[in-house]
PDB file of C-alpha atoms in Angstrom:
ATOM      1  CA  GLY L   1      -7.816  -3.950 -14.030  1.00 53.00           C
ATOM      2  CA  ASN L   2      -4.028  -3.889 -14.356  1.00 61.00           C
ATOM      3  CA  PRO L   3      -2.233  -7.238 -14.702  1.00 65.00           C
ATOM      4  CA  ALA L   4       1.178  -5.580 -14.278  1.00 65.00           C
ATOM      5  CA  PRO L   5       1.192  -2.682 -11.806  1.00 72.00           C
ATOM      6  CA  GLY L   6       4.522  -0.857 -11.446  1.00 70.00           C
ATOM      7  CA  TRP L   7       5.094  -2.582  -8.117  1.00 72.00           C
ATOM      8  CA  LEU L   8       4.331  -6.117  -9.326  1.00 76.00           C
ATOM      9  CA  TYR L   9       6.439  -8.518  -7.248  1.00 83.00           C
ATOM     10  CA  TYR L  10       7.818 -11.848  -8.424  1.00 81.00           C
ATOM     11  CA  GLY L  11       9.233 -12.978  -5.089  1.00 83.00           C
ATOM     12  CA  PHE L  12      10.689 -16.295  -4.103  1.00 82.00           C
ATOM     13  CA  GLU L  13       8.921 -16.557  -0.747  1.00 82.00           C
ATOM     14  CA  SER L  14       6.457 -19.311  -0.023  1.00 82.00           C
ATOM     15  CA  VAL L  15       4.070 -19.739   2.860  1.00 87.00           C
ATOM     16  CA  ALA L  16       2.996 -23.110   4.237  1.00 86.00           C
ATOM     17  CA  ALA L  17       0.113 -21.702   6.283  1.00 87.00           C
ATOM     18  CA  ILE L  18      -1.374 -18.253   6.772  1.00 89.00           C
ATOM     19  CA  SER L  19      -2.311 -17.193  10.286  1.00 89.00           C
ATOM     20  CA  PRO L  20      -5.970 -16.242  10.815  1.00 92.00           C
ATOM     21  CA  ASP L  21      -4.636 -12.866  12.049  1.00 92.00           C
ATOM     22  CA  VAL L  22      -3.477 -12.011   8.501  1.00 92.00           C
ATOM     23  CA  VAL L  23      -5.920  -9.785   6.624  1.00 91.00           C
ATOM     24  CA  ASP L  24      -3.857  -9.080   3.488  1.00 92.00           C
ATOM     25  CA  TRP L  25      -0.367  -8.605   2.165  1.00 91.00           C
ATOM     26  CA  LEU L  26       1.577  -5.473   1.266  1.00 93.00           C
ATOM     27  CA  LEU L  27       4.736  -4.749  -0.670  1.00 94.00           C
ATOM     28  CA  LEU L  28       7.288  -2.498   1.020  1.00 95.00           C
ATOM     29  CA  GLU L  29       9.819  -0.576  -1.025  1.00 95.00           C
ATOM     30  CA  VAL L  30      12.775   0.669   1.059  1.00 97.00           C
ATOM     31  CA  ARG L  31      14.326   3.889  -0.258  1.00 97.00           C
ATOM     32  CA  ASP L  32      17.430   5.761   0.961  1.00 98.00           C
ATOM     33  CA  ALA L  33      17.368   9.540   0.559  1.00 97.00           C
ATOM     34  CA  PRO L  34      18.006  12.712   2.578  1.00 97.00           C
ATOM     35  CA  ASP L  35      14.359  13.811   2.314  1.00 96.00           C
ATOM     36  CA  VAL L  36      11.072  12.561   0.935  1.00 94.00           C
ATOM     37  CA  GLN L  37      11.197  14.702  -2.215  1.00 95.00           C
ATOM     38  CA  ASN L  38      14.400  12.900  -3.235  1.00 97.00           C
ATOM     39  CA  ALA L  39      13.148   9.434  -2.241  1.00 97.00           C
ATOM     40  CA  THR L  40      12.418   8.497  -5.838  1.00 97.00           C
ATOM     41  CA  ALA L  41      12.274   5.024  -7.338  1.00 95.00           C
ATOM     42  CA  ALA L  42      15.964   5.415  -8.235  1.00 97.00           C
ATOM     43  CA  THR L  43      16.804   5.388  -4.503  1.00 98.00           C
ATOM     44  CA  THR L  44      15.176   1.975  -3.905  1.00 97.00           C
ATOM     45  CA  GLU L  45      17.467  -0.304  -1.906  1.00 97.00           C
ATOM     46  CA  ASP L  46      15.177  -3.240  -1.109  1.00 95.00           C
ATOM     47  CA  ILE L  47      11.710  -4.659  -1.766  1.00 94.00           C
ATOM     48  CA  LEU L  48       9.954  -6.741   0.867  1.00 93.00           C
ATOM     49  CA  PRO L  49       6.603  -8.497   1.012  1.00 93.00           C
ATOM     50  CA  ALA L  50       4.799  -8.323   4.345  1.00 94.00           C
ATOM     51  CA  PHE L  51       1.598  -9.634   5.837  1.00 93.00           C
ATOM     52  CA  LEU L  52      -0.805  -7.112   7.334  1.00 92.00           C
ATOM     53  CA  LEU L  53      -2.257  -8.348  10.615  1.00 92.00           C
ATOM     54  CA  ASN L  54      -5.709  -7.526  11.951  1.00 91.00           C
ATOM     55  CA  ASN L  55      -4.131  -5.234  14.575  1.00 90.00           C
ATOM     56  CA  GLY L  56      -2.486  -3.097  11.874  1.00 87.00           C
ATOM     57  CA  THR L  57       1.071  -4.364  12.334  1.00 89.00           C
ATOM     58  CA  LEU L  58       3.206  -6.077   9.723  1.00 91.00           C
ATOM     59  CA  THR L  59       5.016  -9.384   9.848  1.00 91.00           C
ATOM     60  CA  LYS L  60       7.334 -11.299   7.563  1.00 89.00           C
ATOM     61  CA  PRO L  61       5.473 -13.751   5.303  1.00 88.00           C
ATOM     62  CA  GLU L  62       6.878 -16.574   7.419  1.00 82.00           C
ATOM     63  CA  GLY L  63       4.847 -15.028  10.264  1.00 73.00           C
ATOM     64  CA  ASN L  64       7.733 -14.760  12.694  1.00 77.00           C
ATOM     65  CA  GLY L  65       8.604 -11.134  13.306  1.00 83.00           C
ATOM     66  CA  ASN L  66       8.912  -7.767  11.674  1.00 86.00           C
ATOM     67  CA  PRO L  67       9.923  -7.402   8.024  1.00 89.00           C
ATOM     68  CA  ILE L  68      13.710  -7.086   7.857  1.00 89.00           C
ATOM     69  CA  THR L  69      15.652  -5.291   5.148  1.00 90.00           C
ATOM     70  CA  SER L  70      19.236  -5.927   4.171  1.00 89.00           C
ATOM     71  CA  ALA L  71      19.541  -2.360   2.877  1.00 92.00           C
ATOM     72  CA  ILE L  72      22.299  -0.151   4.227  1.00 92.00           C
ATOM     73  CA  ILE L  73      20.799   3.267   4.863  1.00 95.00           C
ATOM     74  CA  ASP L  74      23.221   6.163   4.329  1.00 96.00           C
ATOM     75  CA  TYR L  75      20.838   9.130   4.323  1.00 96.00           C
ATOM     76  CA  GLY L  76      17.357   8.330   5.587  1.00 96.00           C
ATOM     77  CA  MET L  77      14.927   5.433   5.343  1.00 96.00           C
ATOM     78  CA  PHE L  78      11.714   5.989   3.457  1.00 96.00           C
ATOM     79  CA  VAL L  79       9.272   3.139   2.951  1.00 95.00           C
ATOM     80  CA  VAL L  80       6.708   3.065   0.168  1.00 95.00           C
ATOM     81  CA  VAL L  81       3.707   0.896   1.025  1.00 95.00           C
ATOM     82  CA  HIS L  82       1.921  -0.693  -1.930  1.00 94.00           C
ATOM     83  CA  HIS L  83      -1.425  -2.497  -1.743  1.00 93.00           C
ATOM     84  CA  ARG L  84      -3.609  -4.112  -4.405  1.00 89.00           C
ATOM     85  CA  ASN L  85      -6.364  -1.453  -4.498  1.00 93.00           C
ATOM     86  CA  HIS L  86      -5.038   1.524  -2.545  1.00 94.00           C
ATOM     87  CA  VAL L  87      -2.832   4.376  -3.727  1.00 94.00           C
ATOM     88  CA  SER L  88       0.716   3.927  -2.448  1.00 94.00           C
ATOM     89  CA  ILE L  89       2.021   5.957   0.494  1.00 94.00           C
ATOM     90  CA  ILE L  90       5.437   6.957   1.852  1.00 94.00           C
ATOM     91  CA  ASN L  91       6.531   8.324   5.228  1.00 92.00           C
ATOM     92  CA  PRO L  92       7.041  12.149   5.176  1.00 91.00           C
ATOM     93  CA  VAL L  93      10.334  12.240   7.122  1.00 93.00           C
ATOM     94  CA  PRO L  94      13.145   9.692   7.537  1.00 95.00           C
ATOM     95  CA  ILE L  95      12.166   6.813   9.796  1.00 94.00           C
ATOM     96  CA  PRO L  96      14.158   7.038  13.025  1.00 92.00           C
ATOM     97  CA  GLU L  97      16.536   4.195  13.850  1.00 90.00           C
ATOM     98  CA  ASN L  98      16.715   2.843  17.393  1.00 90.00           C
ATOM     99  CA  ALA L  99      19.287   0.109  18.095  1.00 88.00           C
ATOM    100  CA  GLY L 100      19.133  -1.079  14.485  1.00 83.00           C
ATOM    101  CA  VAL L 101      15.326  -1.087  14.341  1.00 87.00           C
ATOM    102  CA  TYR L 102      13.298   1.289  12.183  1.00 89.00           C
ATOM    103  CA  THR L 103       9.677   1.874  13.211  1.00 89.00           C
ATOM    104  CA  TRP L 104       7.002   4.099  11.681  1.00 90.00           C
ATOM    105  CA  ASP L 105       3.289   4.420  12.458  1.00 89.00           C
ATOM    106  CA  PHE L 106       1.579   5.405   9.200  1.00 89.00           C
ATOM    107  CA  THR L 107      -1.678   6.142  11.030  1.00 87.00           C
ATOM    108  CA  GLY L 108       0.032   9.372  12.161  1.00 86.00           C
ATOM    109  CA  GLY L 109       0.356  10.517   8.564  1.00 80.00           C
ATOM    110  CA  ALA L 110       2.004   9.884   5.240  1.00 76.00           C
ATOM    111  CA  TYR L 111       3.703  12.272   2.838  1.00 77.00           C
ATOM    112  CA  GLY L 112       1.183  14.541   1.155  1.00 67.00           C
ATOM    113  CA  ALA L 113      -1.304  13.413   3.823  1.00 64.00           C
ATOM    114  CA  ALA L 114      -4.582  14.843   2.548  1.00 63.00           C
ATOM    115  CA  PRO L 115      -4.104  14.190  -1.186  1.00 67.00           C
ATOM    116  CA  GLY L 116      -2.391  10.795  -0.827  1.00 75.00           C
ATOM    117  CA  ALA L 117      -3.922   9.378   2.353  1.00 87.00           C
ATOM    118  CA  LYS L 118      -7.269   9.701   4.071  1.00 88.00           C
ATOM    119  CA  GLU L 119      -8.048  10.945   7.568  1.00 89.00           C
ATOM    120  CA  ILE L 120     -10.510   8.358   8.888  1.00 89.00           C
ATOM    121  CA  ALA L 121     -10.749   9.835  12.405  1.00 91.00           C
ATOM    122  CA  PRO L 122      -9.233  13.011  13.876  1.00 91.00           C
ATOM    123  CA  GLY L 123      -5.460  12.549  13.588  1.00 87.00           C
ATOM    124  CA  VAL L 124      -5.749   8.975  12.237  1.00 89.00           C
ATOM    125  CA  TRP L 125      -4.713   8.408   8.633  1.00 89.00           C
ATOM    126  CA  ALA L 126      -5.118   5.402   6.328  1.00 90.00           C
ATOM    127  CA  MET L 127      -4.285   4.384   2.790  1.00 92.00           C
ATOM    128  CA  MET L 128      -6.865   5.577   0.293  1.00 94.00           C
ATOM    129  CA  GLY L 129      -8.840   2.807  -1.403  1.00 95.00           C
ATOM    130  CA  GLY L 130     -10.413   2.661  -4.833  1.00 95.00           C
ATOM    131  CA  ASP L 131      -7.368   2.173  -7.094  1.00 95.00           C
ATOM    132  CA  GLY L 132      -8.677  -0.916  -8.857  1.00 92.00           C
ATOM    133  CA  ASN L 133      -6.207  -0.821 -11.740  1.00 91.00           C
ATOM    134  CA  ALA L 134      -3.123  -0.133  -9.545  1.00 90.00           C
ATOM    135  CA  ASP L 135      -1.956   2.988 -11.369  1.00 92.00           C
ATOM    136  CA  ASN L 136      -1.810   5.080  -8.158  1.00 93.00           C
ATOM    137  CA  GLN L 137      -4.755   7.216  -9.233  1.00 94.00           C
ATOM    138  CA  ILE L 138      -8.387   6.838  -8.245  1.00 95.00           C
ATOM    139  CA  ASN L 139     -10.460   7.785 -11.260  1.00 96.00           C
ATOM    140  CA  THR L 140     -13.063   6.591 -13.754  1.00 96.00           C
ATOM    141  CA  GLN L 141     -10.704   3.945 -15.146  1.00 94.00           C
ATOM    142  CA  ASP L 142     -10.821   2.109 -11.799  1.00 94.00           C
ATOM    143  CA  LYS L 143     -14.579   1.929 -12.033  1.00 94.00           C
ATOM    144  CA  LEU L 144     -14.543   0.895 -15.701  1.00 92.00           C
ATOM    145  CA  ASP L 145     -11.517  -1.434 -15.756  1.00 88.00           C
ATOM    146  CA  ALA L 146     -11.926  -3.123 -12.386  1.00 91.00           C
ATOM    147  CA  TRP L 147     -15.252  -2.530 -10.652  1.00 94.00           C
ATOM    148  CA  TRP L 148     -17.526  -2.716 -13.706  1.00 94.00           C
ATOM    149  CA  ASN L 149     -15.915  -5.921 -15.002  1.00 92.00           C
ATOM    150  CA  GLU L 150     -15.977  -7.637 -11.594  1.00 93.00           C
ATOM    151  CA  ALA L 151     -19.254  -6.370 -10.070  1.00 95.00           C
ATOM    152  CA  GLY L 152     -21.147  -9.284  -8.556  1.00 96.00           C
ATOM    153  CA  SER L 153     -17.976 -11.385  -8.193  1.00 94.00           C
ATOM    154  CA  SER L 154     -16.456 -12.724  -5.040  1.00 96.00           C
ATOM    155  CA  GLY L 155     -12.862 -13.460  -4.092  1.00 93.00           C
ATOM    156  CA  TYR L 156      -9.587 -11.614  -3.815  1.00 90.00           C
ATOM    157  CA  ARG L 157     -10.091  -8.879  -6.405  1.00 90.00           C
ATOM    158  CA  GLY L 158      -8.750  -5.394  -7.047  1.00 89.00           C
ATOM    159  CA  SER L 159     -12.351  -4.154  -7.303  1.00 93.00           C
ATOM    160  CA  ASP L 160     -13.216  -5.284  -3.762  1.00 94.00           C
ATOM    161  CA  PHE L 161     -12.478  -1.833  -2.364  1.00 95.00           C
ATOM    162  CA  ASP L 162     -14.042  -2.477   1.058  1.00 94.00           C
ATOM    163  CA  MET L 163     -12.204  -5.819   1.248  1.00 91.00           C
ATOM    164  CA  ASN L 164     -15.181  -7.949   2.308  1.00 94.00           C
ATOM    165  CA  GLY L 165     -14.625 -10.608  -0.376  1.00 94.00           C
ATOM    166  CA  GLN L 166     -17.421  -9.315  -2.645  1.00 96.00           C
ATOM    167  CA  THR L 167     -17.457  -6.717  -5.423  1.00 96.00           C
ATOM    168  CA  GLY L 168     -20.698  -4.773  -5.213  1.00 96.00           C
ATOM    169  CA  ASN L 169     -22.293  -1.331  -5.125  1.00 96.00           C
ATOM    170  CA  GLN L 170     -20.900  -0.601  -1.640  1.00 96.00           C
ATOM    171  CA  ASP L 171     -17.360  -0.777  -3.029  1.00 96.00           C
ATOM    172  CA  LYS L 172     -18.206   1.850  -5.604  1.00 96.00           C
ATOM    173  CA  LEU L 173     -20.365   4.070  -3.374  1.00 97.00           C
ATOM    174  CA  ASP L 174     -18.483   3.880  -0.060  1.00 96.00           C
ATOM    175  CA  ILE L 175     -14.858   3.706  -1.208  1.00 96.00           C
ATOM    176  CA  TRP L 176     -14.321   4.555  -4.881  1.00 96.00           C
ATOM    177  CA  GLN L 177     -16.747   7.493  -5.203  1.00 97.00           C
ATOM    178  CA  PRO L 178     -15.571   9.578  -2.186  1.00 95.00           C
ATOM    179  CA  ASN L 179     -11.904   8.982  -3.142  1.00 95.00           C
ATOM    180  CA  SER L 180     -12.266   9.538  -6.873  1.00 95.00           C
ATOM    181  CA  GLY L 181      -9.881  12.220  -8.115  1.00 94.00           C
ATOM    182  CA  GLN L 182      -7.169  11.416  -5.565  1.00 93.00           C
ATOM    183  CA  SER L 183      -3.712  10.065  -6.332  1.00 93.00           C
ATOM    184  CA  SER L 184      -0.548   8.888  -4.669  1.00 93.00           C
ATOM    185  CA  GLN L 185       1.981  11.485  -3.543  1.00 92.00           C
ATOM    186  CA  VAL L 186       4.935   9.077  -3.637  1.00 94.00           C
ATOM    187  CA  PRO L 187       7.837  10.609  -5.626  1.00 94.00           C
ATOM    188  CA  ASP L 188       8.489   8.772  -8.931  1.00 88.00           C
TER     189      ASP L 188
END
């Protein structure tokens, strides 16, 4: 769909082996701002790749601990989470620091919760899938540019919205269709 999304990452990391607990990778963009409305791309202090584990936690690509930023936070830490076929999300308030560690549970909500994230159970939020062309909007272009061109294919694809390794009707019907019309609420 989109060979160069705005968050495309040309990192220097390499991984010798991937743990079977890893289900995908994410890109984290660390921003420093007094509030989420001012946490624009211009406030980006660091960009980090991270592996998503099957228990919902993140680890460094090396697989040995939490992602660590070298950013110095003066105002408040906001983290944008980017994924290959989901609209990006950002925490709604600064992440609290405890003894030099910043922790945030995105299942409790993201900024703009209902338009930019999806409530999958009462009080449990998730990133919204269906953004096959990585433009942070779920619309007809995702179906045309990504799903339509890759339907019937297998592998790691932007059109595999349900992330089962296959692009088929269930991706379109179960993920893209109910989320169509939604977009990211991350400040530009």
